[in-house]
């Protein structure tokens, strides 16, 4: 399954953005900035956020793409927080969107097809979600959800990427050899992801609990990134009752940067 013909990433962004703004009661003219987190942009340039601004009918606002994968939605929220807390901007539209299915090789007869291609292709989903973030003045009554703690981390040294798209960048520009090798499709080292993914989950959760002086028992629901169908297995590893781990992978697949926002909308 791939996006409908003629539909691209920015179309999903526009739809999600319109719905989020409508729910928040915010007019497009009041948006100071748009942040789009995606690893499957419309083009290498210009930014997808600039295209989304046009499709939303916004004459002028700041725009930014965060070129990241599964953690991009959180990175977008944290980035927006800094602009809001500093007073630089007041209203920011953060969008996570992916059209990853176009990078999955489902053709078993393709000369470049390998087993991993099929696994990646059937796991990936397309989707978008958006969140309106607002800074409140001292005399305003805050409403909506509040971010009370955030932390970002990456295992860099000695850790090769767990999922990557080999071609299309400066290391391997797109050409005929790329088509023949299949390097224009996602590649995935599942063992590497499984080895350090759960560790990052646990470290992030532990950092938050320690910083806030809270325990797992204080939370009603945990929303992890929907990496695969084994999301609920994290519960036992982290001492969380399985019924308190939210999962929707079986319905939407791994939508990378859209995962968090889609899950938040579900609940």
mmCIF file of C-alpha atoms in Angstrom:
data_model
loop_
_atom_site.group_PDB
_atom_site.id
_atom_site.type_symbol
_atom_site.label_atom_id
_atom_site.label_comp_id
_atom_site.label_asym_id
_atom_site.label_seq_id
_atom_site.Cartn_x
_atom_site.Cartn_y
_atom_site.Cartn_z
ATOM 1 C CA UNK A 1 0.000 0.000 0.000
ATOM 2 C CA UNK A 2 1.333 3.411 -1.000
ATOM 3 C CA UNK A 3 -0.036 6.970 -0.869
ATOM 4 C CA UNK A 4 -2.878 7.761 -3.261
ATOM 5 C CA UNK A 5 -1.660 8.938 -6.639
ATOM 6 C CA UNK A 6 -0.838 12.628 -6.552
ATOM 7 C CA UNK A 7 -0.702 12.763 -2.738
ATOM 8 C CA UNK A 8 2.610 13.643 -1.115
ATOM 9 C CA UNK A 9 3.960 14.246 2.379
ATOM 10 C CA UNK A 10 2.928 17.901 2.489
ATOM 11 C CA UNK A 11 -0.678 16.930 1.681
ATOM 12 C CA UNK A 12 -0.788 14.748 4.796
ATOM 13 C CA UNK A 13 0.808 17.602 6.756
ATOM 14 C CA UNK A 14 -1.774 20.083 5.521
ATOM 15 C CA UNK A 15 -4.688 17.867 6.537
ATOM 16 C CA UNK A 16 -3.247 17.159 9.984
ATOM 17 C CA UNK A 17 -2.353 20.816 10.482
ATOM 18 C CA UNK A 18 -5.816 22.031 9.529
ATOM 19 C CA UNK A 19 -7.462 19.625 11.958
ATOM 20 C CA UNK A 20 -5.112 20.545 14.808
ATOM 21 C CA UNK A 21 -5.623 24.272 14.306
ATOM 22 C CA UNK A 22 -9.392 23.830 14.135
ATOM 23 C CA UNK A 23 -9.457 21.802 17.352
ATOM 24 C CA UNK A 24 -7.268 24.398 19.082
ATOM 25 C CA UNK A 25 -9.390 27.271 17.814
ATOM 26 C CA UNK A 26 -6.336 28.928 16.252
ATOM 27 C CA UNK A 27 -6.505 30.910 13.010
ATOM 28 C CA UNK A 28 -3.772 30.293 10.449
ATOM 29 C CA UNK A 29 -2.849 34.000 10.577
ATOM 30 C CA UNK A 30 -1.838 33.543 14.226
ATOM 31 C CA UNK A 31 0.730 30.785 13.538
ATOM 32 C CA UNK A 32 4.248 32.119 14.108
ATOM 33 C CA UNK A 33 6.141 28.995 13.056
ATOM 34 C CA UNK A 34 5.674 25.585 11.449
ATOM 35 C CA UNK A 35 7.969 22.690 12.323
ATOM 36 C CA UNK A 36 7.721 19.532 10.210
ATOM 37 C CA UNK A 37 9.503 16.412 11.433
ATOM 38 C CA UNK A 38 9.961 13.879 8.647
ATOM 39 C CA UNK A 39 12.461 11.550 7.020
ATOM 40 C CA UNK A 40 10.410 11.325 3.808
ATOM 41 C CA UNK A 41 10.103 14.976 2.677
ATOM 42 C CA UNK A 42 8.519 16.155 -0.558
ATOM 43 C CA UNK A 43 11.944 17.207 -1.842
ATOM 44 C CA UNK A 44 15.523 17.464 -0.519
ATOM 45 C CA UNK A 45 14.852 21.195 -0.816
ATOM 46 C CA UNK A 46 12.930 23.391 -0.204
ATOM 47 C CA UNK A 47 11.759 22.450 3.254
ATOM 48 C CA UNK A 48 8.477 20.579 3.466
ATOM 49 C CA UNK A 49 7.400 23.074 6.132
ATOM 50 C CA UNK A 50 7.559 25.900 3.595
ATOM 51 C CA UNK A 51 5.302 23.935 1.233
ATOM 52 C CA UNK A 52 2.890 23.219 4.080
ATOM 53 C CA UNK A 53 2.726 26.935 4.915
ATOM 54 C CA UNK A 54 1.648 27.596 1.341
ATOM 55 C CA UNK A 55 -0.956 24.819 1.379
ATOM 56 C CA UNK A 56 -2.367 26.150 4.657
ATOM 57 C CA UNK A 57 -2.656 29.591 3.102
ATOM 58 C CA UNK A 58 -0.209 31.223 5.518
ATOM 59 C CA UNK A 59 1.353 34.275 3.909
ATOM 60 C CA UNK A 60 4.316 34.571 6.280
ATOM 61 C CA UNK A 61 5.713 32.533 9.172
ATOM 62 C CA UNK A 62 8.943 30.876 10.203
ATOM 63 C CA UNK A 63 9.418 27.334 8.897
ATOM 64 C CA UNK A 64 11.726 24.485 9.820
ATOM 65 C CA UNK A 65 12.163 20.840 8.858
ATOM 66 C CA UNK A 66 13.613 18.370 11.327
ATOM 67 C CA UNK A 67 15.150 15.609 9.248
ATOM 68 C CA UNK A 68 14.943 12.759 11.692
ATOM 69 C CA UNK A 69 13.222 9.414 11.926
ATOM 70 C CA UNK A 70 11.316 7.934 14.834
ATOM 71 C CA UNK A 71 12.284 10.549 17.427
ATOM 72 C CA UNK A 72 11.579 13.571 15.228
ATOM 73 C CA UNK A 73 8.165 14.350 16.697
ATOM 74 C CA UNK A 74 9.645 14.673 20.182
ATOM 75 C CA UNK A 75 12.515 16.723 18.783
ATOM 76 C CA UNK A 76 9.945 19.000 17.162
ATOM 77 C CA UNK A 77 8.084 19.476 20.435
ATOM 78 C CA UNK A 78 11.275 20.188 22.379
ATOM 79 C CA UNK A 79 12.485 22.634 19.730
ATOM 80 C CA UNK A 80 9.145 24.449 19.801
ATOM 81 C CA UNK A 81 9.343 24.627 23.607
ATOM 82 C CA UNK A 82 12.572 26.613 23.430
ATOM 83 C CA UNK A 83 11.076 29.242 21.114
ATOM 84 C CA UNK A 84 7.956 29.506 23.279
ATOM 85 C CA UNK A 85 9.709 29.632 26.630
ATOM 86 C CA UNK A 86 12.109 32.303 25.394
ATOM 87 C CA UNK A 87 9.186 34.413 24.221
ATOM 88 C CA UNK A 88 10.491 34.458 20.654
ATOM 89 C CA UNK A 89 7.248 32.977 19.299
ATOM 90 C CA UNK A 90 3.817 32.428 20.809
ATOM 91 C CA UNK A 91 2.091 29.822 18.608
ATOM 92 C CA UNK A 92 3.882 26.992 16.803
ATOM 93 C CA UNK A 93 2.381 24.218 14.713
ATOM 94 C CA UNK A 94 4.412 21.011 15.064
ATOM 95 C CA UNK A 95 3.738 18.269 12.517
ATOM 96 C CA UNK A 96 5.088 14.739 12.201
ATOM 97 C CA UNK A 97 4.467 13.144 8.820
ATOM 98 C CA UNK A 98 5.708 10.220 6.743
ATOM 99 C CA UNK A 99 5.141 8.605 3.354
ATOM 100 C CA UNK A 100 7.574 5.786 4.035
ATOM 101 C CA UNK A 101 5.760 3.123 2.031
ATOM 102 C CA UNK A 102 7.265 4.452 -1.193
ATOM 103 C CA UNK A 103 10.665 3.361 0.135
ATOM 104 C CA UNK A 104 9.605 -0.225 0.786
ATOM 105 C CA UNK A 105 10.393 -2.917 -1.791
ATOM 106 C CA UNK A 106 7.487 -5.354 -1.998
ATOM 107 C CA UNK A 107 8.521 -6.755 -5.388
ATOM 108 C CA UNK A 108 9.938 -10.205 -4.677
ATOM 109 C CA UNK A 109 10.871 -10.578 -8.328
ATOM 110 C CA UNK A 110 13.070 -7.498 -8.226
ATOM 111 C CA UNK A 111 16.743 -8.452 -8.852
ATOM 112 C CA UNK A 112 17.764 -6.333 -5.867
ATOM 113 C CA UNK A 113 15.161 -7.748 -3.469
ATOM 114 C CA UNK A 114 16.407 -9.167 -0.164
ATOM 115 C CA UNK A 115 14.442 -10.639 2.746
ATOM 116 C CA UNK A 116 14.900 -7.534 4.849
ATOM 117 C CA UNK A 117 13.137 -5.438 2.211
ATOM 118 C CA UNK A 118 9.909 -7.335 2.691
ATOM 119 C CA UNK A 119 10.051 -7.052 6.469
ATOM 120 C CA UNK A 120 10.633 -3.294 6.283
ATOM 121 C CA UNK A 121 7.923 -2.785 3.675
ATOM 122 C CA UNK A 122 5.141 -4.516 5.595
ATOM 123 C CA UNK A 123 5.981 -2.701 8.843
ATOM 124 C CA UNK A 124 5.948 0.832 7.461
ATOM 125 C CA UNK A 125 2.832 2.988 7.420
ATOM 126 C CA UNK A 126 1.996 6.421 6.050
ATOM 127 C CA UNK A 127 0.414 9.090 8.193
ATOM 128 C CA UNK A 128 0.605 12.515 9.775
ATOM 129 C CA UNK A 129 -0.284 14.131 13.058
ATOM 130 C CA UNK A 130 -0.008 17.648 14.386
ATOM 131 C CA UNK A 131 0.115 19.522 17.662
ATOM 132 C CA UNK A 132 -0.468 23.223 18.314
ATOM 133 C CA UNK A 133 1.890 24.601 20.957
ATOM 134 C CA UNK A 134 1.197 27.906 22.660
ATOM 135 C CA UNK A 135 2.929 30.121 25.181
ATOM 136 C CA UNK A 136 0.607 31.681 27.750
ATOM 137 C CA UNK A 137 0.891 35.166 29.196
ATOM 138 C CA UNK A 138 0.885 35.672 32.962
ATOM 139 C CA UNK A 139 -2.743 36.813 32.935
ATOM 140 C CA UNK A 140 -3.957 33.939 30.733
ATOM 141 C CA UNK A 141 -5.456 30.695 32.020
ATOM 142 C CA UNK A 142 -3.378 27.802 30.615
ATOM 143 C CA UNK A 143 -5.318 24.991 28.958
ATOM 144 C CA UNK A 144 -4.563 21.842 26.987
ATOM 145 C CA UNK A 145 -1.665 19.474 27.663
ATOM 146 C CA UNK A 146 1.507 20.638 29.377
ATOM 147 C CA UNK A 147 5.025 19.315 28.818
ATOM 148 C CA UNK A 148 6.587 19.105 32.254
ATOM 149 C CA UNK A 149 9.846 17.362 31.350
ATOM 150 C CA UNK A 150 11.817 16.429 28.261
ATOM 151 C CA UNK A 151 15.122 14.790 27.450
ATOM 152 C CA UNK A 152 16.855 13.887 24.190
ATOM 153 C CA UNK A 153 19.642 11.374 23.668
ATOM 154 C CA UNK A 154 21.423 9.486 20.926
ATOM 155 C CA UNK A 155 23.819 6.572 20.963
ATOM 156 C CA UNK A 156 26.489 7.918 18.636
ATOM 157 C CA UNK A 157 29.999 6.553 19.057
ATOM 158 C CA UNK A 158 30.319 2.951 17.924
ATOM 159 C CA UNK A 159 26.643 2.631 17.019
ATOM 160 C CA UNK A 160 25.883 2.360 13.286
ATOM 161 C CA UNK A 161 22.362 3.344 12.201
ATOM 162 C CA UNK A 162 19.658 0.746 12.771
ATOM 163 C CA UNK A 163 17.565 1.963 9.850
ATOM 164 C CA UNK A 164 18.757 4.002 6.901
ATOM 165 C CA UNK A 165 18.120 5.005 3.306
ATOM 166 C CA UNK A 166 21.485 4.513 1.559
ATOM 167 C CA UNK A 167 20.916 6.558 -1.600
ATOM 168 C CA UNK A 168 19.846 10.085 -2.355
ATOM 169 C CA UNK A 169 22.309 11.990 -0.168
ATOM 170 C CA UNK A 170 25.837 13.257 -0.708
ATOM 171 C CA UNK A 171 27.370 9.877 0.165
ATOM 172 C CA UNK A 172 25.531 8.068 -2.623
ATOM 173 C CA UNK A 173 23.811 10.371 -5.140
ATOM 174 C CA UNK A 174 20.923 8.893 -7.086
ATOM 175 C CA UNK A 175 21.907 7.188 -10.367
ATOM 176 C CA UNK A 176 21.341 4.022 -12.389
ATOM 177 C CA UNK A 177 23.609 1.950 -10.144
ATOM 178 C CA UNK A 178 21.442 2.898 -7.183
ATOM 179 C CA UNK A 179 18.359 1.537 -8.965
ATOM 180 C CA UNK A 180 20.145 -1.694 -9.795
ATOM 181 C CA UNK A 181 21.417 -2.179 -6.239
ATOM 182 C CA UNK A 182 18.123 -1.346 -4.518
ATOM 183 C CA UNK A 183 19.771 1.291 -2.346
ATOM 184 C CA UNK A 184 16.805 3.601 -2.911
ATOM 185 C CA UNK A 185 14.822 1.402 -0.501
ATOM 186 C CA UNK A 186 14.927 1.476 3.305
ATOM 187 C CA UNK A 187 17.467 -0.835 4.951
ATOM 188 C CA UNK A 188 16.970 -2.093 8.479
ATOM 189 C CA UNK A 189 19.289 -3.815 10.953
ATOM 190 C CA UNK A 190 16.638 -5.287 13.236
ATOM 191 C CA UNK A 191 19.099 -6.870 15.630
ATOM 192 C CA UNK A 192 20.873 -3.553 16.193
ATOM 193 C CA UNK A 193 17.593 -1.737 16.788
ATOM 194 C CA UNK A 194 16.381 -4.411 19.182
ATOM 195 C CA UNK A 195 19.703 -4.349 21.041
ATOM 196 C CA UNK A 196 19.786 -0.646 21.858
ATOM 197 C CA UNK A 197 16.199 0.515 21.261
ATOM 198 C CA UNK A 198 14.820 -0.875 24.496
ATOM 199 C CA UNK A 199 17.795 0.565 26.386
ATOM 200 C CA UNK A 200 17.030 4.061 25.101
ATOM 201 C CA UNK A 201 13.381 3.652 26.088
ATOM 202 C CA UNK A 202 14.397 2.717 29.605
ATOM 203 C CA UNK A 203 17.028 5.422 29.979
ATOM 204 C CA UNK A 204 14.630 8.143 28.826
ATOM 205 C CA UNK A 205 11.912 6.936 31.166
ATOM 206 C CA UNK A 206 14.315 6.656 34.106
ATOM 207 C CA UNK A 207 15.643 10.181 33.499
ATOM 208 C CA UNK A 208 12.089 11.562 33.553
ATOM 209 C CA UNK A 209 11.037 9.663 36.663
ATOM 210 C CA UNK A 210 14.138 10.731 38.577
ATOM 211 C CA UNK A 211 13.838 14.368 37.505
ATOM 212 C CA UNK A 212 10.194 14.546 38.535
ATOM 213 C CA UNK A 213 10.553 12.393 41.655
ATOM 214 C CA UNK A 214 7.826 10.050 40.401
ATOM 215 C CA UNK A 215 7.439 6.311 39.932
ATOM 216 C CA UNK A 216 5.831 4.154 37.264
ATOM 217 C CA UNK A 217 2.853 3.682 39.577
ATOM 218 C CA UNK A 218 2.094 7.416 39.293
ATOM 219 C CA UNK A 219 1.225 7.144 35.588
ATOM 220 C CA UNK A 220 -1.979 5.864 34.024
ATOM 221 C CA UNK A 221 -0.673 5.428 30.489
ATOM 222 C CA UNK A 222 2.634 5.184 28.636
ATOM 223 C CA UNK A 223 2.879 5.927 24.897
ATOM 224 C CA UNK A 224 6.073 4.496 23.394
ATOM 225 C CA UNK A 225 7.111 4.855 19.778
ATOM 226 C CA UNK A 226 5.228 2.259 17.744
ATOM 227 C CA UNK A 227 8.300 0.596 16.261
ATOM 228 C CA UNK A 228 6.783 -2.835 15.679
ATOM 229 C CA UNK A 229 4.263 -5.354 16.938
ATOM 230 C CA UNK A 230 6.337 -6.127 20.028
ATOM 231 C CA UNK A 231 5.725 -2.781 21.707
ATOM 232 C CA UNK A 232 3.836 -4.366 24.594
ATOM 233 C CA UNK A 233 6.856 -6.551 25.397
ATOM 234 C CA UNK A 234 8.475 -3.401 26.744
ATOM 235 C CA UNK A 235 6.046 -3.533 29.650
ATOM 236 C CA UNK A 236 7.667 -6.492 31.355
ATOM 237 C CA UNK A 237 11.175 -5.171 30.773
ATOM 238 C CA UNK A 238 10.325 -1.835 32.392
ATOM 239 C CA UNK A 239 7.999 -3.044 35.119
ATOM 240 C CA UNK A 240 4.928 -1.455 33.555
ATOM 241 C CA UNK A 241 1.551 -3.257 33.634
ATOM 242 C CA UNK A 242 0.862 -4.266 30.032
ATOM 243 C CA UNK A 243 -2.561 -2.623 30.079
ATOM 244 C CA UNK A 244 -0.848 0.733 30.626
ATOM 245 C CA UNK A 245 1.249 0.505 27.439
ATOM 246 C CA UNK A 246 -0.598 2.108 24.540
ATOM 247 C CA UNK A 247 -0.179 0.465 21.144
ATOM 248 C CA UNK A 248 -1.751 0.957 17.732
ATOM 249 C CA UNK A 249 0.930 -0.579 15.505
ATOM 250 C CA UNK A 250 -1.476 -3.306 14.435
ATOM 251 C CA UNK A 251 -3.724 -0.622 12.943
ATOM 252 C CA UNK A 252 -1.327 1.917 11.415
ATOM 253 C CA UNK A 253 2.124 0.312 11.352
ATOM 254 C CA UNK A 254 5.309 2.229 12.075
ATOM 255 C CA UNK A 255 4.614 5.778 10.919
ATOM 256 C CA UNK A 256 7.922 7.058 12.363
ATOM 257 C CA UNK A 257 7.549 10.798 13.045
ATOM 258 C CA UNK A 258 3.760 10.595 12.952
ATOM 259 C CA UNK A 259 3.542 7.818 15.576
ATOM 260 C CA UNK A 260 3.348 9.952 18.697
ATOM 261 C CA UNK A 261 0.811 12.427 17.339
ATOM 262 C CA UNK A 262 -1.437 9.714 15.895
ATOM 263 C CA UNK A 263 -1.392 7.905 19.245
ATOM 264 C CA UNK A 264 -2.189 11.103 21.131
ATOM 265 C CA UNK A 265 -5.119 11.734 18.816
ATOM 266 C CA UNK A 266 -6.362 8.169 19.336
ATOM 267 C CA UNK A 267 -6.594 8.553 23.083
#
